[in-house]
């Protein structure tokens, strides 16, 4: 069974930074595309950014140049570095991992979400 556990959320002032982590288990998981999504109150979940296994990325326009998705395959961990945070970045952030098709654990998995609040 695949589990994704996010951490690193919290309260930060505008202009500040946060780094979210998403630890996947079991270790050695064959992660294909990984990414982060977010959901603001009263809104639908939206893409923040994704990182394919080959290194290509896709970011939402509203985070380009401010947020970076990275991964540590050895640790089965996905990160989201968020800089220059704005109040409109407030929401619940969800980690997403697609496991390779050849793996017995193949599928699309979500974390439980971590709250990010940007406020002075």
XYZ file of N, CA, C and O in Angstrom:
480
model
N 0.839 -1.184 0.000
C 0.000 0.000 0.000
C 0.883 1.246 0.000
O 1.804 1.348 0.797
N 0.593 2.183 -0.877
C 1.377 3.415 -0.971
C 0.794 4.455 -0.022
O -0.418 4.652 0.048
N 1.687 5.111 0.705
C 1.271 6.216 1.571
C 2.140 7.429 1.276
O 3.348 7.296 1.063
N 1.531 8.593 1.283
C 2.240 9.852 1.105
C 1.968 10.710 2.341
O 0.810 10.955 2.672
N 3.023 11.159 2.985
C 2.883 11.962 4.192
C 3.557 13.305 3.968
O 4.775 13.370 3.773
N 2.745 14.360 4.003
C 3.261 15.703 3.782
C 3.620 16.369 5.101
O 3.030 16.072 6.145
N 4.558 17.298 5.025
C 4.932 18.096 6.187
C 5.509 19.421 5.705
O 5.813 19.579 4.519
N 5.644 20.352 6.645
C 6.279 21.624 6.326
C 5.339 22.795 6.168
O 5.787 23.941 5.999
N 4.050 22.556 6.218
C 3.107 23.664 6.111
C 3.086 24.498 7.384
O 3.693 24.141 8.384
N 2.390 25.619 7.307
C 2.292 26.477 8.476
C 1.922 27.888 8.101
O 1.466 28.151 6.985
N 2.132 28.779 9.052
C 1.831 30.193 8.872
C 3.111 30.940 8.527
O 4.130 30.779 9.199
N 3.046 31.757 7.490
C 4.219 32.523 7.063
C 3.755 33.906 6.630
O 2.623 34.073 6.143
N 4.609 34.890 6.808
C 4.280 36.247 6.401
C 4.453 36.417 4.893
O 5.249 35.699 4.269
N 3.727 37.354 4.319
C 3.928 37.630 2.878
C 5.390 37.930 2.589
O 6.063 38.632 3.354
N 5.870 37.360 1.483
C 7.272 37.510 1.116
C 8.169 36.425 1.673
O 9.344 36.332 1.285
N 7.638 35.632 2.570
C 8.417 34.582 3.198
C 8.508 33.323 2.348
O 8.010 33.270 1.213
N 9.146 32.300 2.929
C 9.369 31.038 2.234
C 8.946 29.868 3.108
O 8.975 29.951 4.346
N 8.577 28.790 2.437
C 8.301 27.520 3.090
C 8.781 26.400 2.182
O 8.800 26.560 0.950
N 9.133 25.292 2.798
C 9.492 24.107 2.027
C 8.625 22.953 2.485
O 8.686 22.544 3.655
N 7.816 22.455 1.583
C 6.976 21.307 1.874
C 7.697 20.025 1.472
O 8.428 20.002 0.474
N 7.466 18.987 2.261
C 8.024 17.676 1.959
C 6.897 16.660 1.853
O 5.866 16.795 2.516
N 7.134 15.652 1.040
C 6.164 14.565 0.867
C 6.954 13.269 0.851
O 7.655 12.970 -0.126
N 6.846 12.520 1.939
C 7.567 11.265 2.056
C 6.668 10.126 1.618
O 5.571 9.935 2.167
N 7.141 9.384 0.637
C 6.359 8.264 0.096
C 6.865 6.950 0.670
O 8.062 6.771 0.899
N 5.959 6.054 0.900
C 6.319 4.700 1.313
C 5.478 3.716 0.515
O 4.381 4.039 0.090
N 6.026 2.506 0.302
C 7.273 1.974 0.831
C 8.497 2.602 0.181
O 8.384 3.236 -0.878
N 9.635 2.460 0.819
C 10.869 3.010 0.280
C 11.174 2.336 -1.052
O 10.763 1.193 -1.298
N 11.883 3.091 -1.905
C 12.198 2.561 -3.220
C 11.040 2.565 -4.184
O 11.103 1.923 -5.236
N 10.007 3.314 -3.849
C 8.835 3.400 -4.714
C 9.237 3.918 -6.098
O 9.992 4.876 -6.204
N 8.701 3.300 -7.125
C 9.028 3.695 -8.496
C 8.174 4.890 -8.909
O 7.188 4.756 -9.627
N 8.587 6.059 -8.442
C 7.838 7.280 -8.727
C 8.066 7.718 -10.162
O 9.195 7.856 -10.602
N 6.993 7.972 -10.863
C 7.084 8.493 -12.223
C 6.934 10.012 -12.130
O 7.803 10.694 -11.639
N 5.813 10.541 -12.550
C 5.590 11.977 -12.399
C 5.138 12.290 -10.970
O 4.307 11.563 -10.418
N 5.725 13.347 -10.405
C 5.346 13.784 -9.057
C 4.951 15.249 -9.134
O 5.328 15.960 -10.077
N 4.201 15.690 -8.147
C 3.803 17.092 -8.200
C 3.016 17.535 -6.989
O 2.816 16.771 -6.045
N 2.620 18.793 -7.044
C 1.856 19.412 -5.975
C 0.641 20.130 -6.560
O 0.723 20.751 -7.640
N -0.434 20.044 -5.803
C -1.665 20.746 -6.139
C -2.095 21.510 -4.895
O -1.624 21.231 -3.795
N -2.987 22.448 -5.067
C -3.481 23.167 -3.906
C -4.971 23.459 -4.058
O -5.497 23.493 -5.172
N -5.595 23.687 -2.909
C -7.015 24.011 -2.895
C -7.255 25.128 -1.899
O -7.005 24.952 -0.692
N -7.711 26.246 -2.409
C -8.053 27.377 -1.555
C -9.501 27.236 -1.099
O -10.299 26.549 -1.755
N -9.852 27.864 0.008
C -11.235 27.780 0.493
C -12.241 28.208 -0.574
O -12.087 29.259 -1.193
N -13.231 27.354 -0.802
C -14.267 27.679 -1.770
C -13.880 27.492 -3.217
O -14.667 27.822 -4.112
N -12.684 26.973 -3.455
C -12.222 26.794 -4.835
C -11.887 25.333 -5.100
O -11.731 24.534 -4.182
N -11.757 25.017 -6.378
C -11.383 23.659 -6.754
C -9.875 23.460 -6.622
O -9.113 24.424 -6.640
N -9.493 22.207 -6.507
C -8.074 21.881 -6.464
C -7.430 22.241 -7.800
O -8.010 21.982 -8.867
N -6.228 22.834 -7.744
C -5.552 23.261 -8.962
C -4.089 22.844 -8.946
O -3.478 22.678 -7.890
N -3.548 22.715 -10.139
C -2.148 22.346 -10.281
C -1.243 23.466 -9.805
O -1.462 24.638 -10.113
N -0.200 23.081 -9.064
C 0.876 24.013 -8.713
C 2.071 23.744 -9.619
O 2.544 24.621 -10.338
N 2.549 22.523 -9.608
C 3.667 22.161 -10.460
C 3.904 20.669 -10.447
O 3.608 19.999 -9.461
N 4.421 20.144 -11.551
C 4.736 18.734 -11.658
C 6.145 18.571 -12.212
O 6.662 19.445 -12.913
N 6.736 17.422 -11.876
C 8.093 17.086 -12.288
C 8.089 15.642 -12.765
O 7.802 14.724 -11.988
N 8.395 15.454 -14.035
C 8.426 14.109 -14.589
C 9.733 13.413 -14.231
O 10.718 14.064 -13.838
N 9.732 12.109 -14.389
C 10.929 11.333 -14.040
C 12.117 11.726 -14.903
O 13.267 11.629 -14.468
N 11.849 12.200 -16.106
C 12.930 12.618 -16.990
C 13.436 14.020 -16.725
O 14.421 14.462 -17.338
N 12.766 14.737 -15.830
C 13.226 16.068 -15.451
C 12.413 17.222 -15.989
O 12.619 18.371 -15.584
N 11.491 16.961 -16.889
C 10.675 18.059 -17.411
C 9.693 18.526 -16.353
O 9.265 17.745 -15.496
N 9.357 19.794 -16.411
C 8.479 20.388 -15.415
C 7.332 21.149 -16.080
O 7.414 21.539 -17.247
N 6.300 21.350 -15.296
C 5.187 22.179 -15.740
C 4.654 22.894 -14.513
O 4.308 22.234 -13.520
N 4.609 24.209 -14.567
C 4.158 24.996 -13.435
C 2.960 25.862 -13.830
O 2.856 26.323 -14.974
N 2.110 26.098 -12.861
C 1.028 27.048 -13.072
C 1.631 28.440 -13.230
O 2.658 28.767 -12.612
N 0.993 29.263 -14.036
C 1.522 30.602 -14.292
C 1.687 31.404 -13.010
O 2.624 32.195 -12.872
N 0.789 31.196 -12.059
C 0.819 32.021 -10.850
C 1.962 31.681 -9.899
O 2.178 32.381 -8.916
N 2.726 30.610 -10.173
C 3.854 30.279 -9.306
C 5.192 30.279 -10.028
O 6.227 30.090 -9.401
N 5.174 30.501 -11.320
C 6.420 30.457 -12.092
C 7.431 31.462 -11.553
O 7.111 32.619 -11.333
N 8.631 30.955 -11.329
C 9.690 31.805 -10.807
C 9.705 31.911 -9.297
O 10.652 32.451 -8.718
N 8.669 31.406 -8.646
C 8.599 31.489 -7.180
C 8.668 30.112 -6.528
O 9.245 29.967 -5.447
N 8.044 29.102 -7.148
C 7.971 27.761 -6.570
C 8.803 26.793 -7.401
O 8.899 26.933 -8.633
N 9.356 25.791 -6.715
C 10.143 24.765 -7.399
C 9.798 23.382 -6.842
O 9.855 23.180 -5.622
N 9.476 22.464 -7.740
C 9.248 21.067 -7.366
C 10.554 20.307 -7.571
O 11.218 20.455 -8.600
N 10.930 19.517 -6.586
C 12.122 18.681 -6.711
C 11.835 17.314 -6.109
O 10.799 17.107 -5.471
N 12.772 16.396 -6.310
C 12.550 15.039 -5.836
C 13.873 14.411 -5.431
O 14.921 14.745 -5.980
N 13.785 13.512 -4.484
C 14.918 12.686 -4.081
C 14.452 11.250 -4.217
O 13.786 10.718 -3.324
N 14.787 10.631 -5.328
C 14.295 9.274 -5.590
C 14.837 8.275 -4.564
O 14.141 7.320 -4.204
N 16.049 8.479 -4.121
C 16.643 7.561 -3.149
C 15.860 7.562 -1.842
O 15.776 6.532 -1.163
N 15.320 8.721 -1.490
C 14.537 8.834 -0.257
C 13.031 8.763 -0.520
O 12.247 8.889 0.419
N 12.648 8.578 -1.778
C 11.213 8.550 -2.141
C 10.495 9.770 -1.575
O 9.429 9.655 -0.953
N 11.084 10.919 -1.785
C 10.552 12.155 -1.220
C 10.433 13.218 -2.311
O 11.295 13.330 -3.184
N 9.357 13.970 -2.214
C 9.075 15.064 -3.140
C 9.036 16.361 -2.341
O 8.533 16.380 -1.213
N 9.554 17.423 -2.920
C 9.613 18.703 -2.219
C 8.931 19.801 -3.037
O 8.861 19.731 -4.272
N 8.469 20.810 -2.319
C 7.987 22.029 -2.956
C 8.604 23.206 -2.217
O 8.264 23.460 -1.058
N 9.522 23.884 -2.868
C 10.117 25.091 -2.307
C 9.299 26.283 -2.760
O 9.122 26.502 -3.960
N 8.786 27.021 -1.788
C 7.926 28.160 -2.083
C 8.586 29.433 -1.578
O 8.854 29.561 -0.380
N 8.856 30.355 -2.474
C 9.462 31.639 -2.135
C 8.527 32.781 -2.502
O 7.587 32.600 -3.281
N 8.793 33.927 -1.950
C 7.995 35.128 -2.246
C 6.504 34.852 -2.114
O 5.709 35.189 -2.996
N 6.134 34.241 -1.019
C 4.748 33.833 -0.824
C 3.817 35.031 -0.712
O 4.189 36.093 -0.186
N 2.610 34.823 -1.243
C 1.580 35.865 -1.257
C 0.347 35.360 -0.499
O 0.142 34.145 -0.401
N -0.477 36.258 0.005
C -1.697 35.807 0.699
C -2.562 34.892 -0.177
O -3.180 33.952 0.347
N -2.580 35.108 -1.472
C -3.378 34.266 -2.361
C -2.802 32.862 -2.544
O -3.434 32.014 -3.174
N -1.638 32.612 -1.996
C -1.075 31.255 -2.007
C -1.635 30.412 -0.869
O -1.331 29.221 -0.772
N -2.431 31.005 -0.025
C -3.032 30.277 1.096
C -3.926 29.154 0.602
O -4.708 29.332 -0.333
N -3.789 27.999 1.237
C -4.616 26.863 0.886
C -4.042 25.577 1.434
O -3.024 25.586 2.140
N -4.705 24.489 1.102
C -4.204 23.164 1.458
C -3.424 22.627 0.267
O -3.936 22.605 -0.862
N -2.200 22.208 0.530
C -1.326 21.726 -0.528
C -1.252 20.203 -0.471
O -1.010 19.624 0.591
N -1.441 19.601 -1.632
C -1.478 18.145 -1.740
C -0.349 17.641 -2.628
O -0.123 18.170 -3.730
N 0.296 16.617 -2.152
C 1.324 15.929 -2.925
C 0.648 14.873 -3.799
O -0.314 14.219 -3.368
N 1.165 14.707 -5.006
C 0.644 13.701 -5.934
C 1.803 12.916 -6.522
O 2.798 13.496 -6.958
N 1.657 11.604 -6.517
C 2.690 10.724 -7.079
C 2.032 9.697 -7.993
O 1.082 9.018 -7.584
N 2.559 9.622 -9.192
C 2.147 8.559 -10.116
C 3.238 7.496 -10.108
O 4.406 7.790 -10.395
N 2.847 6.283 -9.771
C 3.804 5.186 -9.713
C 3.879 4.526 -11.083
O 2.861 4.367 -11.763
N 5.098 4.127 -11.450
C 5.350 3.571 -12.772
C 4.418 2.406 -13.088
O 4.073 1.607 -12.209
N 4.053 2.311 -14.378
C 3.106 1.297 -14.826
C 3.611 -0.116 -14.619
O 2.824 -1.046 -14.451
N 4.933 -0.284 -14.652
C 5.486 -1.631 -14.508
C 5.512 -2.108 -13.049
O 5.777 -3.275 -12.774
N 5.250 -1.188 -12.122
C 5.280 -1.544 -10.706
C 3.955 -2.183 -10.275
O 2.882 -1.789 -10.746
N 4.043 -3.113 -9.361
C 2.827 -3.742 -8.832
C 1.991 -2.732 -8.056
O 0.814 -2.953 -7.792
N 2.620 -1.618 -7.661
C 1.928 -0.558 -6.935
C 1.478 0.571 -7.858
O 1.122 1.646 -7.393
N 1.457 0.311 -9.157
C 1.127 1.355 -10.127
C -0.211 2.002 -9.779
O -1.144 1.345 -9.317
N -0.244 3.335 -9.999
C -1.461 4.065 -9.704
C -1.146 5.519 -9.452
O -0.005 5.964 -9.543
N -2.165 6.273 -9.114
C -2.073 7.696 -8.859
C -2.445 7.942 -7.395
O -3.560 7.598 -6.982
N -1.538 8.515 -6.629
C -1.719 8.612 -5.184
C -1.656 10.057 -4.712
O -0.933 10.884 -5.278
N -2.398 10.322 -3.618
C -2.467 11.658 -3.031
C -2.106 11.624 -1.557
O -2.432 10.669 -0.857
N -1.467 12.700 -1.121
C -1.251 12.872 0.302
C -2.494 13.419 0.967
O -3.492 13.728 0.307
N -2.419 13.585 2.281
C -3.581 14.032 3.040
C -3.726 15.545 3.029
O -4.775 16.067 3.417
N -2.702 16.238 2.581
C -2.748 17.690 2.505
C -2.100 18.353 3.700
O -2.143 17.828 4.817
N -1.481 19.501 3.446
C -0.891 20.292 4.520
C -1.283 21.759 4.310
O -1.247 22.263 3.187
N -1.669 22.397 5.398
C -2.187 23.767 5.311
C -1.039 24.770 5.216
O -0.085 24.719 6.001
N -1.165 25.679 4.266
C -0.243 26.806 4.145
C -1.068 28.088 4.257
O -2.037 28.272 3.522
N -0.695 28.935 5.204
C -1.388 30.202 5.401
C -0.379 31.333 5.295
O 0.623 31.345 6.011
N -0.653 32.245 4.388
C 0.224 33.397 4.188
C -0.527 34.637 4.667
O -1.509 35.062 4.060
N -0.052 35.183 5.768
C -0.759 36.300 6.384
C 0.185 37.079 7.285
O 1.101 36.509 7.886
N -0.067 38.367 7.383
C 0.725 39.188 8.295
C 0.016 39.313 9.639
O 0.526 39.966 10.552
